[in-house]
Amino acid sequence: MSTGVPLTIHDASGMLARQEISSLELTEVCLDRIQQCDDRVRSFITVTPELARQQAGEADRRIAAGSARPLTGVPMQVKDLICTRGVATTCASRMLEDFVPVYNATVAERLLGQGAVLLGKGNMDEFGMGSSCENSAFFPTRNPWDLERVPGGSSGGGAAAVAAGEAVYAIGSDTGGSIRQPSAMCGTVGLKPTYGLVSRYGLIAYASSLDQVGPITRDVADSALVLNAIAGPDPRDSTCLDIPAIDYAAGLALESSTPLGRGGTSGAVRLGVPEEYFTDGMEPGVREALESAIDTLAGLGADVETVSLPTTRLALACYYIIAPSECSANLARYDGVKYGYSFQDTDNMWEAMEQTRGRGFGPEVKRRIMLGAYALSAGYYDAYYLKAQQVRTLIRQEFDQVFQKVDALVTPTSPVVAFPLGSKTADPVEMYLIDVCTLPVNIAGLPAISVPCGFSQGLPVGMQLIGPHLSEQRLLRIAYAYEQATEWHEARPDL
Amino acid sequence: MPLDREQVEHIASLARIGLTDDEVEMFRQQLSDILEQFQALAELDTAGIEPTGHAVDLRGVLREDEAGSSLAAEEALSNAPRREGEFIRVKAVLEE
């Protein structure tokens, strides 16, 4: 029994700097761990040992030359919808099974530019569509805490790899909760940045107005280090915000027994607990963990009050119109002509295209494309797409108003802990309901972080902190203060 | 109101997705269930509310128009399923 790589990025970075371990040694530890347990966890679609060793060697030379950055030489996993030059990027889809990008996503470029080591590509729900990693066209990933349960999704591979100690950190993407929800279910820290803080260039698109890239890490300090590396304007993404760089890792620690007694917009940090997020469908163990976490936050000096966000009840419908509509447009590019799977055993062009798409996409992807095509079609546009965009305005305004009163919101990340494989695949609506607490954040483009806050049935529970646009620094400080006062993030599954 | 098979086939043709008969029936049921969830929106009066396309206020972020390198033809074509020289081969678009 083992818990895998025992290191955080900040620990690894220190050991590498002091030359107590080399990047090559650290990389071998991760590759051994993958060898030892990934036939059970299955968090990787592709493992790239040769490339990793080569990058580790380069990192060691860089460390020796004294030009290391915080991520230099630290091994990571990257979700398989982020383009990596020369390394297959499949989106966990038959459609892109043989696709090898000829360029790097900006995020990959920035990480590799710092000297990060790529261990391989992470499993996920096909094209990011799903909440359990069971929609991968290849195989489901399993939860390291209980191999009969899902790791959450869609970035389930990333959360499982970090929890299992196969990788020091992972890069995921979050369209409706895909970083935060698997982080909650696997006991990792998952950050979904403000829309536009991180470039989407080279992130294979699902729903362009909702997608954001972010880190999955063992603790909050690591989350800040990865955000430092990936945030910032990009001339290749016109939706990327042109704002000055911030050092998110600086000033995380406030030397005080009540660190949240200051650092709010005026005095103590003010936290709102939105009653609508504590639904009837919430598991009792999750509720208990959250109530205890809220007490801890109050004990750290935060002012906690109950708030109301009544439009939350419409977020699910709003999301499942907007995201599929954008997906039906984005995925129109998979026509079997330029790249990807191609069915050609017919004389007719339209038939070839329909067969390519019918055979290349899995059921959830087809479901969402058709849902979007329907919502955008003649006669239904006003009732569905326009209406959802108006509700999006309401949801956003409601958050704006509540953030006049509080600095951040505290909610469960998921109303339930990791569930058994196959238990929710028959009914799409039941699966969609898992994301009720995370979807509104993407609709409003807000930043949010999920941190481990306890266990229910022996499985990790996540607490979500949501802030106004570009409040990552404060969210990370609140999360850090909580983490320092608790030990949940140190728990590791045995496998 | 549940969808009928014809509607599902129409949506699939809009999306250019070839479905088997079994899939038509499965998606008919599932899409009908999902659309029922959307009824909550219909009950809300949204008259006069501006739609939101992007949640973060963006002011047309433009880059400098500077010449730079781009993909070589060979790279751009490297994932094409069917090629003929420096072209992608496709089936006839116009029929006689």
Coordinates of C-alpha atoms in Angstrom, one line a residue:
Chain A
M1 CA 0.0 0.0 0.0
S2 CA 1.2 3.5 -0.8
T3 CA -0.1 6.9 -1.3
G4 CA 2.1 7.8 -4.2
V5 CA 4.1 11.0 -4.8
P6 CA 4.1 12.6 -1.4
L7 CA 4.9 16.1 -2.7
T8 CA 3.2 19.3 -3.4
I9 CA 4.6 21.7 -6.1
H10 CA 6.0 24.0 -3.4
D11 CA 7.7 21.1 -1.6
A12 CA 9.0 19.6 -4.8
S13 CA 10.2 23.0 -6.0
G14 CA 12.2 23.5 -2.8
M15 CA 13.8 20.0 -2.9
L16 CA 14.7 20.5 -6.6
A17 CA 16.3 23.9 -5.8
R18 CA 18.3 22.4 -2.9
Q19 CA 19.2 19.5 -5.2
E20 CA 17.9 17.0 -2.7
I21 CA 16.1 15.3 -5.6
S22 CA 16.5 15.7 -9.4
S23 CA 13.6 16.3 -11.8
L24 CA 14.5 13.0 -13.4
E25 CA 14.2 11.1 -10.1
L26 CA 10.9 12.9 -9.3
T27 CA 9.6 12.0 -12.8
E28 CA 10.6 8.3 -12.3
V29 CA 8.7 8.3 -9.0
C30 CA 5.6 9.5 -10.8
L31 CA 6.1 7.0 -13.7
D32 CA 6.5 4.2 -11.3
R33 CA 3.4 5.2 -9.5
I34 CA 1.5 5.3 -12.8
Q35 CA 2.9 1.9 -13.6
Q36 CA 1.8 0.6 -10.2
C37 CA -1.8 1.9 -10.0
D38 CA -3.0 3.3 -13.3
D39 CA -4.3 0.0 -14.5
R40 CA -6.8 0.3 -11.7
V41 CA -7.4 4.1 -11.6
R42 CA -7.1 4.7 -15.3
S43 CA -6.6 8.5 -15.1
F44 CA -4.3 8.7 -18.1
I45 CA -5.4 8.3 -21.8
T46 CA -1.8 8.6 -22.9
V47 CA 1.4 8.4 -20.9
T48 CA 4.5 10.0 -22.4
P49 CA 7.5 8.5 -20.4
E50 CA 10.2 9.3 -23.0
L51 CA 9.0 12.9 -23.5
A52 CA 8.8 13.3 -19.7
R53 CA 12.3 12.0 -19.1
Q54 CA 13.6 14.3 -21.8
Q55 CA 11.9 17.3 -20.3
A56 CA 13.1 16.3 -16.8
G57 CA 16.6 16.2 -18.1
E58 CA 16.3 19.7 -19.6
A59 CA 14.7 20.9 -16.3
D60 CA 17.7 19.5 -14.3
R61 CA 20.1 21.4 -16.5
R62 CA 18.0 24.6 -16.0
I63 CA 18.0 24.1 -12.2
A64 CA 21.7 23.6 -12.2
A65 CA 22.1 26.8 -14.3
G66 CA 20.2 28.7 -11.7
S67 CA 17.3 29.7 -14.0
A68 CA 14.5 27.6 -12.5
R69 CA 11.0 28.8 -12.1
P70 CA 8.5 27.5 -9.6
L71 CA 7.1 24.8 -11.9
T72 CA 10.5 23.8 -13.4
G73 CA 11.0 20.1 -13.2
V74 CA 7.6 19.3 -11.6
P75 CA 5.6 16.5 -13.3
M76 CA 2.0 17.2 -14.3
Q77 CA -0.9 15.7 -16.2
V78 CA -2.8 17.7 -18.8
K79 CA -6.4 17.1 -19.7
D80 CA -6.8 15.5 -23.1
L81 CA -8.6 18.5 -24.6
I82 CA -5.7 20.9 -24.3
C83 CA -3.5 20.7 -27.4
T84 CA 0.0 19.5 -26.9
R85 CA 2.2 19.5 -30.0
G86 CA 3.2 16.1 -31.1
V87 CA 1.2 14.3 -28.4
A88 CA -2.2 12.8 -29.2
T89 CA -5.1 15.0 -28.0
T90 CA -8.3 12.9 -28.2
C91 CA -10.9 14.7 -26.1
A92 CA -11.7 11.2 -25.0
S93 CA -13.6 10.8 -28.3
R94 CA -13.4 8.3 -31.2
M95 CA -13.7 11.5 -33.3
L96 CA -10.2 12.6 -32.3
E97 CA -8.7 9.2 -31.4
D98 CA -5.8 9.7 -33.9
F99 CA -5.5 13.5 -33.7
V100 CA -2.0 14.8 -33.1
P101 CA -1.9 18.6 -32.7
V102 CA 0.7 20.6 -34.6
Y103 CA 0.8 23.4 -32.1
N104 CA 0.6 23.9 -28.3
A105 CA -2.3 25.5 -26.5
T106 CA -1.1 28.7 -24.9
V107 CA -1.5 27.1 -21.4
A108 CA 0.7 24.2 -22.5
E109 CA 3.2 26.6 -24.0
R110 CA 3.4 28.6 -20.8
L111 CA 3.8 25.5 -18.6
L112 CA 6.4 23.9 -20.8
G113 CA 8.1 27.2 -21.1
Q114 CA 8.5 27.2 -17.3
G115 CA 10.1 23.8 -17.6
A116 CA 7.1 21.7 -16.5
V117 CA 7.3 17.9 -17.2
L118 CA 4.4 16.4 -19.1
L119 CA 3.6 12.9 -17.8
G120 CA 0.7 12.4 -20.2
K121 CA -2.9 13.3 -21.0
G122 CA -5.8 13.0 -18.6
N123 CA -9.0 11.1 -19.1
M124 CA -12.3 13.0 -19.2
D125 CA -15.9 12.9 -20.3
E126 CA -15.9 13.1 -24.1
F127 CA -15.3 16.8 -25.1
G128 CA -15.8 17.8 -21.5
M129 CA -19.5 16.7 -21.5
G130 CA -20.3 14.8 -18.4
S131 CA -20.0 14.7 -14.6
S132 CA -18.5 11.3 -13.9
C133 CA -15.8 10.5 -16.5
E134 CA -18.0 7.7 -17.7
N135 CA -18.6 9.4 -21.0
S136 CA -15.0 8.8 -22.0
A137 CA -15.1 6.8 -25.3
F138 CA -12.2 4.7 -24.1
F139 CA -12.7 3.8 -20.5
P140 CA -14.0 5.3 -17.2
T141 CA -11.6 6.6 -14.6
R142 CA -12.1 5.3 -11.1
N143 CA -12.1 7.2 -7.8
P144 CA -8.8 6.5 -5.9
W145 CA -10.8 6.6 -2.6
D146 CA -13.1 3.8 -3.8
L147 CA -12.4 2.1 -7.1
E148 CA -16.1 1.1 -7.5
R149 CA -17.0 4.8 -7.6
V150 CA -16.6 7.6 -10.2
P151 CA -14.0 10.4 -9.8
G152 CA -16.5 13.0 -10.9
G153 CA -16.1 14.9 -14.2
S154 CA -15.4 16.0 -16.7
S155 CA -11.8 16.5 -15.5
G156 CA -12.0 13.2 -13.6
G157 CA -8.6 12.0 -14.8
G158 CA -6.9 15.0 -13.4
A159 CA -8.4 14.9 -10.0
A160 CA -7.9 11.1 -9.8
A161 CA -4.2 11.4 -10.9
V162 CA -3.5 14.0 -8.2
A163 CA -5.4 12.1 -5.5
A164 CA -3.6 8.9 -6.4
G165 CA -0.2 10.5 -6.3
E166 CA 0.5 9.8 -10.0
A167 CA 1.1 13.4 -10.8
V168 CA 2.0 16.4 -8.6
Y169 CA -0.7 18.5 -10.2
A170 CA -3.0 18.5 -13.2
I171 CA -4.5 21.0 -15.6
G172 CA -8.2 20.7 -16.2
S173 CA -11.0 22.7 -17.8
D174 CA -14.3 23.8 -16.3
T175 CA -17.4 24.6 -18.4
G176 CA -20.0 23.8 -15.7
G177 CA -18.0 22.4 -12.8
S178 CA -15.5 20.1 -14.5
I179 CA -12.5 21.2 -12.4
R180 CA -14.3 21.8 -9.1
Q181 CA -16.7 18.8 -8.9
P182 CA -14.1 16.1 -9.5
S183 CA -11.8 17.9 -7.1
A184 CA -14.5 17.7 -4.5
M185 CA -15.1 14.0 -5.2
C186 CA -11.4 13.1 -5.1
G187 CA -10.3 15.4 -2.2
T188 CA -8.1 17.8 -4.3
V189 CA -8.1 21.6 -4.7
G190 CA -9.7 22.8 -7.9
L191 CA -9.7 26.3 -9.2
K192 CA -11.9 27.7 -11.9
P193 CA -10.6 31.2 -12.8
T194 CA -12.7 34.2 -13.9
Y195 CA -13.7 33.8 -17.5
G196 CA -11.0 35.4 -19.6
L197 CA -8.2 35.2 -17.0
V198 CA -6.6 32.2 -18.7
S199 CA -6.2 31.9 -22.5
R200 CA -8.5 29.4 -24.3
Y201 CA -6.2 29.2 -27.4
G202 CA -5.7 25.5 -28.1
L203 CA -8.3 24.4 -25.6
I204 CA -10.6 22.3 -27.8
A205 CA -13.9 24.2 -27.6
Y206 CA -17.1 22.9 -26.0
A207 CA -19.0 26.0 -24.9
S208 CA -16.9 29.0 -25.7
S209 CA -18.6 31.6 -23.4
L210 CA -18.3 29.2 -20.4
D211 CA -15.0 27.2 -20.8
Q212 CA -12.0 28.1 -18.6
V213 CA -8.7 26.3 -17.9
G214 CA -7.5 25.9 -14.3
P215 CA -5.4 23.9 -11.9
I216 CA -6.1 20.7 -9.9
T217 CA -3.7 20.5 -7.0
R218 CA -3.0 19.0 -3.6
D219 CA -3.3 22.3 -1.8
V220 CA -4.1 26.0 -2.1
A221 CA -0.5 27.3 -2.4
D222 CA 0.0 25.0 -5.4
S223 CA -3.2 26.3 -7.0
A224 CA -1.8 29.8 -6.8
L225 CA 1.6 28.7 -8.2
V226 CA -0.1 27.2 -11.3
L227 CA -2.4 30.1 -11.7
N228 CA 0.7 32.4 -11.8
A229 CA 2.0 30.4 -14.7
I230 CA -1.1 30.2 -16.8
A231 CA -2.9 33.5 -16.2
G232 CA -2.5 36.5 -18.4
P233 CA -3.4 38.1 -21.7
D234 CA -2.9 36.2 -25.0
P235 CA -3.0 37.9 -28.4
R236 CA -4.3 34.6 -29.8
D237 CA -7.5 34.7 -27.6
S238 CA -9.6 37.8 -28.1
T239 CA -11.7 36.9 -25.0
C240 CA -8.6 36.9 -22.8
L241 CA -8.6 39.9 -20.4
D242 CA -5.8 42.4 -20.8
I243 CA -5.1 43.0 -17.1
P244 CA -1.8 43.4 -15.2
A245 CA -0.2 40.3 -13.7
I246 CA -0.7 39.5 -10.0
D247 CA 1.4 37.2 -7.9
Y248 CA -1.3 34.9 -6.5
A249 CA 1.1 33.0 -4.3
A250 CA 2.3 36.1 -2.5
G251 CA 0.7 37.1 0.8
L252 CA -1.4 33.9 1.1
A253 CA -0.4 33.5 4.8
L254 CA -1.6 36.1 7.2
E255 CA 0.2 35.6 10.6
S256 CA -2.8 35.6 12.9
S257 CA -5.0 33.2 14.8
T258 CA -7.9 35.0 13.1
P259 CA -6.6 35.6 9.6
L260 CA -10.1 36.3 8.2
G261 CA -10.7 39.0 10.7
R262 CA -9.1 41.3 8.1
G263 CA -8.5 41.3 4.4
G264 CA -12.2 41.9 3.4
T265 CA -13.3 44.9 1.3
S266 CA -13.8 46.6 4.7
G267 CA -12.3 44.9 7.8
A268 CA -13.2 41.2 8.3
V269 CA -13.9 38.9 5.4
R270 CA -17.7 38.8 4.9
L271 CA -18.9 35.4 3.7
G272 CA -22.4 34.7 2.4
V273 CA -24.1 31.3 2.7
P274 CA -26.7 31.2 -0.1
E275 CA -29.7 29.1 1.2
E276 CA -30.6 27.9 -2.3
Y277 CA -27.4 25.9 -2.5
F278 CA -28.3 23.8 0.5
T279 CA -31.0 21.8 -1.3
D280 CA -33.2 19.0 -0.2
G281 CA -31.2 16.7 -2.5
M282 CA -28.1 17.3 -0.5
E283 CA -26.6 14.3 1.3
P284 CA -26.7 14.7 5.1
G285 CA -23.0 14.0 5.5
V286 CA -22.2 16.8 3.0
R287 CA -24.4 19.2 4.9
E288 CA -22.7 18.3 8.2
A289 CA -19.2 18.8 6.6
L290 CA -20.2 22.2 5.2
E291 CA -21.8 23.4 8.5
S292 CA -18.6 22.4 10.3
A293 CA -16.5 24.2 7.7
I294 CA -18.6 27.4 8.0
D295 CA -18.1 27.3 11.8
T296 CA -14.3 27.0 11.2
L297 CA -14.4 30.0 8.8
A298 CA -16.3 32.0 11.4
G299 CA -13.7 30.9 14.1
L300 CA -11.0 32.3 11.8
G301 CA -12.6 35.7 12.1
A302 CA -14.9 35.8 9.0
D303 CA -18.4 37.5 9.3
V304 CA -20.8 34.9 8.1
E305 CA -24.4 35.7 7.0
T306 CA -27.2 33.8 5.2
V307 CA -28.0 35.3 1.7
S308 CA -30.4 34.4 -1.0
L309 CA -29.9 33.9 -4.7
P310 CA -33.4 32.9 -5.9
T311 CA -32.6 32.6 -9.6
T312 CA -30.3 29.7 -8.8
R313 CA -33.3 27.4 -9.4
L314 CA -33.2 28.4 -13.1
A315 CA -29.5 27.9 -13.6
L316 CA -29.7 24.3 -14.6
A317 CA -32.2 25.0 -17.5
C318 CA -30.2 28.1 -18.5
Y319 CA -27.0 26.2 -18.6
Y320 CA -28.4 23.2 -20.6
I321 CA -29.7 25.6 -23.2
I322 CA -26.6 27.8 -23.5
A323 CA -23.9 25.1 -23.3
P324 CA -25.5 22.7 -25.9
S325 CA -26.3 25.7 -28.2
E326 CA -22.6 26.7 -28.2
C327 CA -21.6 23.1 -28.5
S328 CA -23.7 22.5 -31.5
A329 CA -21.9 25.3 -33.3
N330 CA -18.4 24.4 -32.0
L331 CA -18.7 20.7 -32.9
A332 CA -20.0 21.4 -36.4
R333 CA -16.3 21.4 -37.4
Y334 CA -16.1 17.6 -37.1
D335 CA -17.1 16.7 -40.6
G336 CA -14.5 14.1 -41.4
V337 CA -12.8 16.4 -43.9
K338 CA -10.0 18.3 -42.4
Y339 CA -9.0 16.1 -39.4
G340 CA -10.4 13.5 -37.1
Y341 CA -12.5 10.3 -37.7
S342 CA -13.8 10.1 -41.3
F343 CA -16.4 7.6 -42.6
Q344 CA -16.0 7.4 -46.4
D345 CA -17.7 4.2 -47.3
T346 CA -20.4 5.9 -49.3
D347 CA -20.7 7.8 -52.5
N348 CA -22.6 10.8 -51.1
M349 CA -21.0 13.7 -49.3
W350 CA -23.8 14.4 -46.9
E351 CA -24.1 10.7 -46.1
A352 CA -20.4 10.6 -45.3
M353 CA -20.7 13.5 -43.0
E354 CA -23.7 12.1 -41.2
Q355 CA -22.1 8.7 -40.8
T356 CA -18.8 10.3 -39.6
R357 CA -20.7 12.3 -36.9
G358 CA -23.1 9.5 -36.0
R359 CA -20.2 7.0 -35.5
G360 CA -17.5 9.4 -34.2
F361 CA -19.5 11.0 -31.4
G362 CA -20.7 9.2 -28.2
P363 CA -24.3 9.4 -26.9
E364 CA -23.9 12.4 -24.6
V365 CA -22.2 14.5 -27.2
K366 CA -24.9 13.7 -29.8
R367 CA -27.5 14.5 -27.1
R368 CA -26.0 17.9 -26.5
I369 CA -25.4 18.8 -30.1
M370 CA -29.1 17.9 -30.9
L371 CA -30.4 19.8 -27.9
G372 CA -28.4 22.9 -29.1
A373 CA -29.5 22.5 -32.7
Y374 CA -33.1 22.3 -31.4
A375 CA -32.8 25.4 -29.1
L376 CA -31.3 27.4 -32.0
S377 CA -33.7 26.2 -34.7
A378 CA -36.4 28.3 -36.4
G379 CA -39.4 28.8 -34.2
Y380 CA -37.6 27.9 -30.9
Y381 CA -34.8 30.4 -30.7
D382 CA -36.8 33.0 -28.7
A383 CA -38.3 30.4 -26.3
Y384 CA -35.1 28.7 -25.5
Y385 CA -31.8 30.4 -26.5
L386 CA -32.9 34.1 -26.1
K387 CA -34.8 33.3 -22.9
A388 CA -31.7 31.5 -21.5
Q389 CA -29.5 34.5 -22.3
Q390 CA -32.0 36.8 -20.5
V391 CA -32.0 34.5 -17.5
R392 CA -28.2 34.6 -17.7
T393 CA -28.5 38.4 -17.2
L394 CA -30.6 37.8 -14.1
I395 CA -28.3 35.3 -12.6
R396 CA -25.3 37.6 -13.2
Q397 CA -27.2 40.6 -11.7
E398 CA -28.1 38.6 -8.6
F399 CA -24.5 37.7 -8.0
D400 CA -23.5 41.3 -8.6
Q401 CA -26.0 42.4 -5.9
V402 CA -24.9 39.8 -3.3
F403 CA -21.3 40.8 -3.8
Q404 CA -22.2 44.3 -2.7
K405 CA -22.8 42.8 0.7
V406 CA -20.3 39.9 0.9
D407 CA -16.7 39.2 -0.3
A408 CA -17.3 35.6 -1.1
L409 CA -20.0 32.9 -1.0
V410 CA -19.6 29.5 0.7
T411 CA -21.5 26.5 -0.8
P412 CA -21.1 22.8 -1.2
T413 CA -19.2 22.0 -4.5
S414 CA -21.4 18.9 -5.1
P415 CA -24.6 18.0 -3.1
V416 CA -23.4 14.4 -3.0
V417 CA -20.1 12.5 -2.7
A418 CA -18.7 10.2 -5.4
F419 CA -21.3 7.7 -6.6
P420 CA -21.0 4.1 -7.8
L421 CA -20.1 3.6 -11.5
G422 CA -23.1 3.1 -13.6
S423 CA -25.6 4.4 -11.0
K424 CA -26.6 7.6 -12.9
T425 CA -25.9 6.8 -16.5
A426 CA -29.4 5.8 -17.5
D427 CA -31.0 9.1 -16.8
P428 CA -29.2 12.2 -18.3
V429 CA -31.3 14.6 -16.1
E430 CA -30.2 12.9 -12.9
M431 CA -26.6 13.3 -14.0
Y432 CA -27.1 17.0 -14.9
L433 CA -28.4 17.6 -11.3
I434 CA -25.0 16.8 -9.8
D435 CA -23.7 20.1 -11.1
V436 CA -26.4 22.4 -9.6
C437 CA -23.9 24.1 -7.3
T438 CA -21.2 24.7 -9.9
L439 CA -23.2 25.7 -13.1
P440 CA -24.2 29.2 -11.9
V441 CA -20.6 30.2 -11.5
N442 CA -19.8 29.6 -15.2
I443 CA -23.0 31.2 -16.3
A444 CA -21.8 34.4 -14.5
G445 CA -18.2 34.0 -15.5
L446 CA -17.1 34.1 -11.8
P447 CA -14.0 32.5 -10.2
A448 CA -14.5 29.7 -7.7
I449 CA -12.4 27.2 -5.8
S450 CA -13.2 23.8 -4.3
V451 CA -11.2 22.7 -1.2
P452 CA -11.5 19.5 0.8
C453 CA -13.7 20.1 3.9
G454 CA -14.4 16.6 5.3
F455 CA -15.6 13.1 4.6
S456 CA -19.0 11.5 4.2
Q457 CA -19.3 7.7 4.0
G458 CA -15.5 7.7 3.9
L459 CA -15.5 9.8 0.7
P460 CA -14.2 13.4 0.3
V461 CA -16.5 16.4 0.5
G462 CA -15.7 19.7 -1.2
M463 CA -16.4 23.3 -0.1
Q464 CA -16.8 25.8 -2.9
L465 CA -15.8 29.5 -2.4
I466 CA -17.2 31.8 -5.1
G467 CA -16.1 35.4 -5.6
P468 CA -16.8 38.4 -7.9
H469 CA -14.9 38.7 -11.2
L470 CA -11.1 38.7 -10.7
S471 CA -11.2 38.0 -7.0
E472 CA -8.9 35.0 -7.2
Q473 CA -6.4 36.5 -4.8
R474 CA -8.9 36.9 -2.1
L475 CA -10.5 33.5 -2.7
L476 CA -7.1 31.8 -2.5
R477 CA -6.4 33.6 0.8
I478 CA -9.7 32.6 2.3
A479 CA -9.1 29.0 1.1
Y480 CA -5.5 29.0 2.4
A481 CA -6.6 30.3 5.9
Y482 CA -9.2 27.5 6.0
E483 CA -6.7 24.9 4.8
Q484 CA -4.2 25.9 7.5
A485 CA -6.8 25.4 10.2
T486 CA -7.8 21.9 9.0
E487 CA -6.1 18.7 7.9
W488 CA -8.5 17.4 5.2
H489 CA -6.2 18.2 2.3
E490 CA -3.5 16.0 3.9
A491 CA -5.7 12.8 3.7
R492 CA -4.6 10.4 1.0
P493 CA -6.3 7.2 -0.3
D494 CA -4.4 3.9 0.0
L495 CA -3.9 2.0 -3.3
Chain B
M1 CA -44.8 18.5 -24.9
P2 CA -42.8 15.3 -25.8
L3 CA -41.0 15.2 -29.1
D4 CA -42.1 12.8 -31.8
R5 CA -39.8 10.7 -34.0
E6 CA -40.1 13.1 -36.9
Q7 CA -38.9 16.0 -34.9
V8 CA -35.9 14.0 -33.6
E9 CA -35.0 13.0 -37.2
H10 CA -35.4 16.7 -38.3
I11 CA -33.0 17.9 -35.4
A12 CA -30.5 15.1 -36.3
S13 CA -30.6 16.2 -40.0
L14 CA -30.0 19.9 -38.9
A15 CA -27.0 18.6 -36.9
R16 CA -25.9 16.2 -39.7
I17 CA -25.8 13.3 -37.3
G18 CA -26.8 9.9 -38.7
L19 CA -28.9 8.0 -36.1
T20 CA -30.0 4.4 -36.0
D21 CA -33.7 3.6 -35.4
D22 CA -32.9 2.7 -31.8
E23 CA -31.1 6.0 -31.2
V24 CA -34.0 8.0 -32.6
E25 CA -36.2 6.4 -30.0
M26 CA -33.7 6.8 -27.1
F27 CA -33.0 10.5 -28.0
R28 CA -36.8 11.1 -28.4
Q29 CA -37.4 10.1 -24.8
Q30 CA -34.3 11.7 -23.3
L31 CA -34.6 15.0 -25.2
S32 CA -38.2 15.2 -24.2
D33 CA -37.3 14.7 -20.5
I34 CA -34.6 17.4 -20.8
L35 CA -36.9 19.9 -22.5
E36 CA -39.5 19.4 -19.7
Q37 CA -36.8 20.7 -17.3
F38 CA -36.8 23.9 -19.4
Q39 CA -40.4 24.7 -18.7
A40 CA -39.3 26.5 -15.5
L41 CA -37.9 29.2 -17.8
A42 CA -41.2 29.7 -19.7
E43 CA -42.9 30.6 -16.5
L44 CA -40.6 33.6 -15.9
D45 CA -41.4 37.0 -17.4
T46 CA -38.2 38.3 -19.1
A47 CA -39.7 41.1 -21.1
G48 CA -37.3 44.0 -21.5
I49 CA -34.3 42.1 -20.0
E50 CA -31.2 42.4 -22.1
P51 CA -29.6 39.0 -23.1
T52 CA -26.1 38.2 -21.9
G53 CA -23.8 36.4 -24.4
H54 CA -20.6 36.8 -22.4
A55 CA -20.6 37.2 -18.7
V56 CA -17.5 39.3 -18.5
D57 CA -17.6 42.8 -20.1
L58 CA -15.2 42.6 -23.0
R59 CA -14.3 45.6 -25.0
G60 CA -13.1 44.1 -28.3
V61 CA -9.6 43.1 -27.4
L62 CA -7.5 43.5 -30.5
R63 CA -3.9 42.6 -31.2
E64 CA -1.4 44.4 -33.3
D65 CA -1.5 43.4 -36.9
E66 CA 2.0 42.1 -37.2
A67 CA 3.3 39.5 -39.6
G68 CA 4.4 36.3 -37.9
S69 CA 5.1 32.7 -38.8
S70 CA 2.2 30.3 -39.5
L71 CA 1.8 26.6 -40.0
A72 CA 3.6 25.1 -43.0
A73 CA 1.2 23.3 -45.5
E74 CA 2.6 19.9 -44.6
E75 CA 1.8 20.5 -40.9
A76 CA -1.6 21.9 -41.6
L77 CA -2.5 18.9 -43.7
S78 CA -0.9 16.3 -41.3
N79 CA -4.2 15.2 -39.7
A80 CA -6.3 15.2 -42.9
P81 CA -8.0 11.9 -43.5
R82 CA -7.6 12.0 -47.3
R83 CA -5.1 14.0 -49.2
E84 CA -4.0 14.5 -52.8
G85 CA -0.7 16.4 -52.9
E86 CA -1.2 19.6 -51.0
F87 CA -4.9 19.4 -51.1
I88 CA -7.6 17.7 -48.9
R89 CA -9.6 15.3 -50.9
V90 CA -13.4 15.5 -50.5
K91 CA -16.4 13.8 -52.1
A92 CA -18.2 15.6 -54.9
V93 CA -20.1 18.6 -53.5
L94 CA -22.1 19.2 -56.6
E95 CA -23.9 16.3 -58.2
E96 CA -24.8 16.0 -61.9

